[in-house]
Amino acid sequence: MSIRPSEKRVDVPANDSDRKDKDFPTDNDGLGAAPIVAAPRVNEPEASEHVDGGLLAWLQVAGCCFLYWNSLGLINAFGAFQTFYETQLLREESASAVSWIGSIQMFLLLATGPIIGPLYDAGHCRLLLYIGAFLVVLGFMMTSLCTAYWQVILAHAICVGLGAGFLTIPAIAIVPPYFKTKRAQAMTTASIGSCLGGTIYPLVFQELQPRIGFPWTVRILGFLSCAMCCFSLAVLRPRHRGQRRVQGVRSLVDRTAFKSAPYCLYSVGVFFSNLAWFVPVFYIQTYALSHGLEGQPVALYLVAIMNAASIPGRILLGILSDRLGPVNTFVFITASTTIVVFSWPAVTTGAGNISFSVFYGFFSGSLVAVAPVVLTSFTKDLKVLGTRVGMVQFLKSIASLTGSPIAGAILGESRNYLGLQLFPGISFTITAAFMVALRSVLAKKEARTKI
């Protein structure tokens, strides 16, 4: 019997309904016919279209690299600003007070995660990118006009910090759906942007500030940031767009995560890692100026050296992560970083300061790069990745807000750096212990799976 077009329209939904028990939600779920058909089409790329390469996939890596450059890269570069603020623009303020600028930046970058994560999962990625780019550039331009501490707090700490926060979740979450077997390599490659930002921004600042002054130096940094954000906006194409517009925006917290022992161990471990991570970045230059590099210009480039050294660390240990598993690699990285930090009190020469910067940059940079890969390795449902990343980001924000000011308070007016140096060493030791526990739990749950 022939089928007229009008009859064909009736048969298609009927055929689809025969499959609803297998693949689709039913009308009892409170969804109409259109969402029933649309939802699986959004989910299909996650299961079957990981390309592990190709122009579009690697363009996402390049675009996210520039997002990292203008988010975490800005925070990594703050050591150069810390030295300038302490010695010139804000020399009447204490080291602890100045470090609050960088700490507030990092706090806002991370604390916005629980809000931005669900917004990203809801399909609002491009809106987040536009807002983040605007705030970062605006923050730079307003910082160029600052002459007082409170003004720097508003412009450099709050405005730039909020903008960086809007860029960070997309930087982490856009790449994973494009890769499967090469996911760690792709994510760590994208994260190199934070090293490049932490290297290039201090170099530009140190070269231009004595020649053209602080205001125009910061404006040039703002123009650079604007150009890179425009490139990211042009090439980034997040997958699974619009999925939550169909199903509704979920809550800011994924409560099921708290029932996961790996997630809890991971969260506590990275909390202590962030408590310690920025202490050497913020204080290495001021320490070197009184311990081995007195009056030598090379001391002002230690932050750039540190960030440059983290580039090969992220690449090599990212490749190692694909081979040995992200958790195994992360245990090795945290243990190595702990050893390096505990060697800091023994550094009293110029060569020692440079060597410490290189080794700390190499291992600590990969610590930041591999940490998100560890989270994705035991997050089976990538549709909740943005929310779970945001939850961890908020916890890390508390550590980042308090870590450097605590170190500055330990330093005090005595300028005895021993307590300041032991503080991050102890914190990294705790991180290493929790990562060993995480590996043990995952090994028991998935004995036959590479972790």
XYZ file of C-alpha atoms in Angstrom:
451
model
C 0.000 0.000 0.000
C 1.375 3.436 -0.863
C 1.880 6.021 1.841
C 0.697 9.551 1.239
C 2.736 12.446 2.702
C 0.104 13.160 5.306
C 0.282 9.553 6.537
C 4.050 9.701 6.678
C 3.867 12.544 9.157
C 1.847 10.359 11.476
C 4.130 7.321 11.203
C 7.362 9.094 12.176
C 6.323 10.062 15.698
C 4.825 6.600 16.113
C 8.123 5.000 15.228
C 9.981 7.308 17.578
C 7.640 6.443 20.399
C 8.519 2.769 20.004
C 12.052 3.713 21.078
C 11.195 5.945 23.992
C 11.805 3.305 26.636
C 15.327 2.841 25.343
C 16.589 6.291 24.488
C 14.080 9.037 25.169
C 12.225 10.525 28.136
C 8.489 9.912 28.072
C 5.557 12.255 28.383
C 5.325 11.190 32.007
C 8.512 13.157 32.584
C 6.551 16.344 31.994
C 8.147 17.079 28.618
C 6.377 17.683 25.314
C 7.082 16.040 22.001
C 9.675 18.569 20.832
C 12.012 18.180 23.852
C 11.785 14.385 23.540
C 13.266 14.552 20.057
C 15.715 17.399 20.713
C 17.470 16.148 23.855
C 19.206 13.087 22.355
C 20.483 15.127 19.411
C 22.297 17.381 21.875
C 23.727 14.440 23.800
C 24.994 12.447 20.805
C 28.338 14.289 20.332
C 29.407 13.370 23.834
C 29.094 9.671 23.163
C 30.159 9.244 19.575
C 31.806 12.316 18.050
C 35.062 12.803 19.953
C 37.409 13.675 17.124
C 40.759 13.769 18.965
C 42.116 16.234 16.431
C 41.190 18.190 13.369
C 41.147 21.907 12.704
C 37.991 22.738 14.656
C 39.045 20.797 17.748
C 42.496 22.363 17.909
C 41.065 25.810 17.252
C 39.159 25.309 20.510
C 42.466 24.588 22.217
C 43.960 27.782 20.745
C 40.945 29.868 21.727
C 40.938 28.499 25.270
C 44.679 29.120 25.467
C 43.990 32.847 25.101
C 41.185 32.611 27.669
C 43.671 31.133 30.135
C 46.122 33.886 29.143
C 43.639 36.549 30.223
C 42.354 34.819 33.348
C 44.877 32.711 35.256
C 47.686 34.320 33.269
C 46.795 37.693 34.765
C 46.943 36.230 38.265
C 50.281 34.556 37.541
C 51.640 37.928 36.434
C 50.666 39.712 39.635
C 54.081 39.136 41.219
C 55.482 41.858 38.945
C 52.700 44.226 40.035
C 53.257 43.263 43.683
C 56.880 44.370 43.486
C 55.967 47.650 41.752
C 53.137 48.412 44.169
C 55.307 47.672 47.233
C 58.264 49.721 46.064
C 56.611 52.602 44.193
C 52.883 53.187 43.682
C 51.698 51.868 47.077
C 54.939 51.924 49.055
C 53.142 53.208 52.165
C 51.144 49.959 52.309
C 52.391 46.732 53.920
C 53.300 43.626 51.914
C 50.242 41.859 53.320
C 47.950 44.725 52.266
C 49.352 44.738 48.728
C 49.005 40.956 48.449
C 45.266 41.352 49.088
C 44.999 42.808 45.567
C 46.175 39.584 43.951
C 44.277 37.454 46.461
C 40.981 39.243 45.746
C 41.619 38.766 42.028
C 42.035 35.038 42.481
C 39.117 34.808 44.916
C 36.736 36.430 42.437
C 38.092 34.355 39.554
C 37.252 31.187 41.482
C 34.270 32.245 43.622
C 32.166 33.063 40.580
C 32.430 29.419 39.510
C 29.227 28.131 41.186
C 27.216 30.739 39.261
C 29.092 30.691 35.961
C 29.314 26.889 35.788
C 25.534 26.307 35.533
C 25.216 29.274 33.174
C 27.783 27.651 30.909
C 25.919 24.327 31.087
C 22.715 26.222 30.202
C 24.220 27.315 26.888
C 25.213 30.895 27.726
C 28.901 30.477 26.889
C 29.156 33.379 24.461
C 27.463 35.765 26.872
C 30.007 34.767 29.534
C 32.856 35.389 27.114
C 31.592 38.839 26.123
C 31.134 39.912 29.748
C 34.510 38.517 30.806
C 36.426 40.170 27.965
C 34.743 43.522 28.620
C 35.499 43.469 32.353
C 39.152 42.453 31.930
C 39.854 45.215 29.418
C 37.892 47.757 31.472
C 39.850 46.759 34.571
C 43.153 47.371 32.837
C 42.065 50.784 31.604
C 40.791 51.836 35.019
C 43.973 50.549 36.722
C 45.997 52.884 34.499
C 44.228 55.799 36.200
C 44.763 54.615 39.779
C 46.825 56.537 42.328
C 45.421 55.206 45.629
C 45.094 51.778 47.267
C 41.297 51.700 47.227
C 41.264 52.564 43.532
C 43.609 49.681 42.739
C 41.358 47.357 44.761
C 38.320 48.371 42.697
C 39.990 48.272 39.268
C 42.816 45.737 39.387
C 41.414 43.410 42.035
C 37.630 43.460 41.606
C 37.031 44.393 37.956
C 39.852 42.291 36.492
C 39.124 39.455 38.925
C 35.452 39.275 37.968
C 36.286 39.383 34.262
C 38.815 36.586 34.658
C 36.173 34.551 36.478
C 33.780 34.784 33.534
C 36.521 33.487 31.205
C 37.845 30.627 33.344
C 34.945 28.137 33.275
C 34.669 28.258 29.446
C 38.455 27.859 29.229
C 38.228 24.633 31.235
C 34.968 23.208 29.877
C 35.032 23.874 26.123
C 37.910 21.525 25.233
C 36.959 18.144 26.874
C 33.954 17.281 24.623
C 36.203 17.550 21.557
C 38.679 14.922 22.778
C 38.736 11.485 24.350
C 42.087 9.684 24.210
C 44.010 12.972 23.865
C 41.953 14.905 26.391
C 44.747 15.455 28.943
C 47.162 16.582 26.235
C 44.616 19.003 24.783
C 43.606 20.462 28.156
C 47.181 20.948 29.345
C 48.102 22.517 25.999
C 45.257 25.001 26.361
C 46.340 25.790 29.920
C 49.743 26.903 28.609
C 48.005 30.230 28.057
C 48.207 30.923 31.776
C 51.990 30.409 31.584
C 52.292 32.644 28.542
C 50.250 35.363 30.216
C 52.294 35.034 33.383
C 55.477 35.318 31.312
C 54.647 37.958 28.682
C 52.732 40.382 30.895
C 55.586 40.774 33.448
C 58.157 41.122 30.650
C 56.136 43.822 28.920
C 55.478 45.542 32.234
C 59.133 45.535 33.335
C 60.361 46.765 29.935
C 57.785 49.504 29.318
C 57.045 50.859 32.794
C 60.430 52.625 33.263
C 60.223 54.074 29.739
C 56.629 55.227 29.270
C 55.295 55.123 32.817
C 52.736 53.008 34.660
C 49.527 54.375 33.049
C 50.407 53.723 29.415
C 52.093 50.419 30.213
C 48.868 49.110 31.731
C 46.819 50.450 28.819
C 49.030 48.551 26.368
C 48.422 45.387 28.394
C 44.712 46.112 28.081
C 44.966 46.418 24.292
C 46.829 43.088 24.125
C 44.140 41.471 26.233
C 41.402 42.866 23.989
C 43.033 41.477 20.835
C 43.376 37.978 22.298
C 39.804 37.921 23.595
C 38.573 38.874 20.120
C 40.404 35.879 18.653
C 38.805 33.557 21.216
C 35.341 34.920 20.482
C 35.899 34.314 16.767
C 36.966 30.649 16.960
C 35.312 29.076 20.015
C 32.347 26.760 19.350
C 31.231 25.029 22.582
C 29.458 21.696 22.190
C 26.168 20.707 23.850
C 24.876 24.251 23.452
C 21.338 24.839 24.583
C 20.971 21.505 26.369
C 19.812 23.011 29.639
C 17.469 25.413 27.910
C 15.429 22.337 27.089
C 15.600 20.720 30.500
C 15.818 23.836 32.670
C 18.767 25.345 34.516
C 19.779 23.170 37.426
C 20.761 24.396 40.870
C 24.132 25.980 41.533
C 25.260 22.854 43.418
C 25.391 19.265 42.212
C 24.502 17.511 45.479
C 25.434 14.100 44.146
C 29.068 15.219 44.127
C 29.158 15.277 47.928
C 28.336 11.561 47.959
C 31.417 10.845 45.861
C 34.508 10.039 47.931
C 36.890 10.840 45.033
C 35.293 14.242 44.551
C 35.548 15.098 48.261
C 39.182 13.978 48.513
C 40.039 15.907 45.368
C 38.308 19.064 46.597
C 40.101 19.115 49.954
C 43.436 18.392 48.282
C 43.192 21.245 45.788
C 42.040 23.570 48.608
C 45.404 23.191 50.342
C 47.175 23.383 47.001
C 45.635 26.787 46.292
C 46.377 27.917 49.837
C 50.062 27.551 48.985
C 50.381 27.994 45.242
C 50.612 31.787 44.958
C 52.911 32.379 47.927
C 56.147 31.782 45.954
C 54.678 33.575 42.909
C 53.863 36.711 44.895
C 56.960 36.818 47.109
C 59.858 35.356 45.101
C 60.945 38.731 43.693
C 60.883 40.623 46.989
C 62.702 37.698 48.659
C 65.391 37.635 45.959
C 65.986 41.390 46.265
C 67.249 40.794 49.812
C 68.691 37.268 49.415
C 71.248 36.987 46.649
C 69.997 39.438 44.020
C 70.248 42.729 45.894
C 69.863 45.592 43.445
C 70.098 43.307 40.398
C 67.493 43.749 37.625
C 67.233 39.987 37.064
C 65.291 39.767 40.340
C 62.420 41.594 38.635
C 62.169 38.858 36.002
C 61.872 35.853 38.315
C 58.077 35.677 37.935
C 58.493 35.631 34.152
C 61.167 32.930 34.471
C 58.878 30.921 36.741
C 55.984 31.084 34.292
C 58.186 30.340 31.284
C 59.526 27.222 33.022
C 55.986 25.996 33.562
C 55.379 25.725 29.794
C 57.545 22.603 29.223
C 56.266 21.238 32.524
C 52.665 21.420 31.375
C 53.430 19.905 27.976
C 55.598 17.020 29.198
C 53.525 16.127 32.227
C 50.322 16.498 30.192
C 51.633 13.852 27.787
C 52.677 11.728 30.763
C 49.169 12.091 32.149
C 47.705 10.497 29.007
C 50.093 7.569 29.371
C 50.099 6.931 33.129
C 46.709 8.382 34.013
C 45.974 11.853 35.436
C 45.740 10.738 39.079
C 49.078 8.920 39.051
C 50.696 11.913 37.389
C 49.099 14.346 39.844
C 50.471 12.401 42.818
C 53.955 12.667 41.324
C 53.549 16.389 40.644
C 52.331 17.267 44.143
C 55.161 15.291 45.758
C 57.754 16.992 43.530
C 56.325 20.467 44.190
C 56.454 19.819 47.934
C 60.141 18.895 47.768
C 60.964 22.006 45.724
C 59.133 24.358 48.117
C 60.847 22.889 51.179
C 64.191 23.701 49.502
C 63.308 27.404 49.297
C 64.754 28.402 52.706
C 68.171 27.155 51.558
C 68.205 29.587 48.607
C 70.544 32.502 49.367
C 72.306 33.208 46.043
C 71.309 34.649 42.704
C 71.759 31.313 40.944
C 69.731 29.636 43.668
C 66.818 32.039 43.203
C 66.794 31.444 39.448
C 67.024 27.669 39.906
C 64.192 27.681 42.433
C 62.031 29.739 40.047
C 62.672 27.272 37.215
C 61.911 24.128 39.243
C 58.907 25.600 41.020
C 57.502 26.864 37.727
C 58.044 23.496 36.032
C 56.186 21.446 38.647
C 53.648 23.932 40.008
C 52.518 24.932 36.522
C 51.714 21.324 35.687
C 49.982 21.073 39.064
C 47.456 23.662 37.907
C 47.186 22.172 34.410
C 46.611 18.538 35.388
C 44.193 19.270 38.260
C 41.153 19.816 35.956
C 42.079 16.669 34.028
C 41.925 14.701 37.278
C 38.404 15.997 37.883
C 37.228 15.080 34.383
C 38.767 11.601 34.751
C 36.225 10.580 37.393
C 33.359 12.837 36.251
C 31.518 10.423 33.983
C 28.745 12.814 32.954
C 30.364 15.784 31.199
C 27.019 17.603 31.211
C 27.602 18.414 34.905
C 31.294 19.230 34.446
C 30.726 23.001 34.432
C 28.816 22.867 37.716
C 31.301 20.567 39.421
C 34.221 22.686 38.272
C 32.405 25.742 39.631
C 31.915 24.081 43.029
C 35.619 23.268 43.256
C 36.480 26.763 42.076
C 34.509 28.296 44.946
C 36.336 26.153 47.494
C 39.669 27.070 45.913
C 38.678 30.736 45.986
C 38.580 30.727 49.780
C 42.089 29.273 49.884
C 43.392 31.731 47.294
C 41.861 34.685 49.135
C 43.545 33.817 52.421
C 46.789 32.066 51.439
C 49.008 34.987 50.422
C 47.740 37.404 53.117
C 48.410 34.708 55.738
C 51.926 34.367 54.369
C 52.318 38.163 54.420
C 51.116 38.274 58.047
C 53.642 35.553 58.955
C 56.360 37.632 57.312
C 55.283 40.787 59.162
C 57.780 43.582 59.651
C 60.647 41.283 60.617
C 61.395 40.338 56.979
C 62.333 36.845 58.204
C 61.064 34.651 55.391
C 61.412 31.222 57.039
C 57.836 31.015 58.306
C 56.493 32.302 54.991
C 58.452 29.587 53.154
C 57.407 26.727 55.456
C 53.717 27.637 55.159
C 53.336 26.588 51.477
C 55.536 23.542 52.040
C 53.230 22.201 54.743
C 50.149 22.960 52.643
C 51.537 21.092 49.631
C 52.359 18.138 51.888
C 48.686 17.925 52.883
C 47.697 18.101 49.213
C 50.020 15.207 48.370
C 48.502 13.107 51.181
C 44.954 13.649 49.890
C 45.988 12.833 46.317
C 47.494 9.542 47.489
C 44.193 8.791 49.244
C 42.295 9.703 46.055
C 44.394 7.305 44.026
C 43.783 4.543 46.550
C 40.002 5.020 46.440
C 39.889 5.077 42.640
C 42.145 2.032 42.413
C 39.745 0.051 44.588
C 36.698 1.154 42.607
C 38.221 0.638 39.163
C 40.961 -1.926 39.582
C 41.049 -2.744 35.882
C 40.859 0.849 34.630
C 43.809 3.208 34.108
C 43.333 6.080 36.587
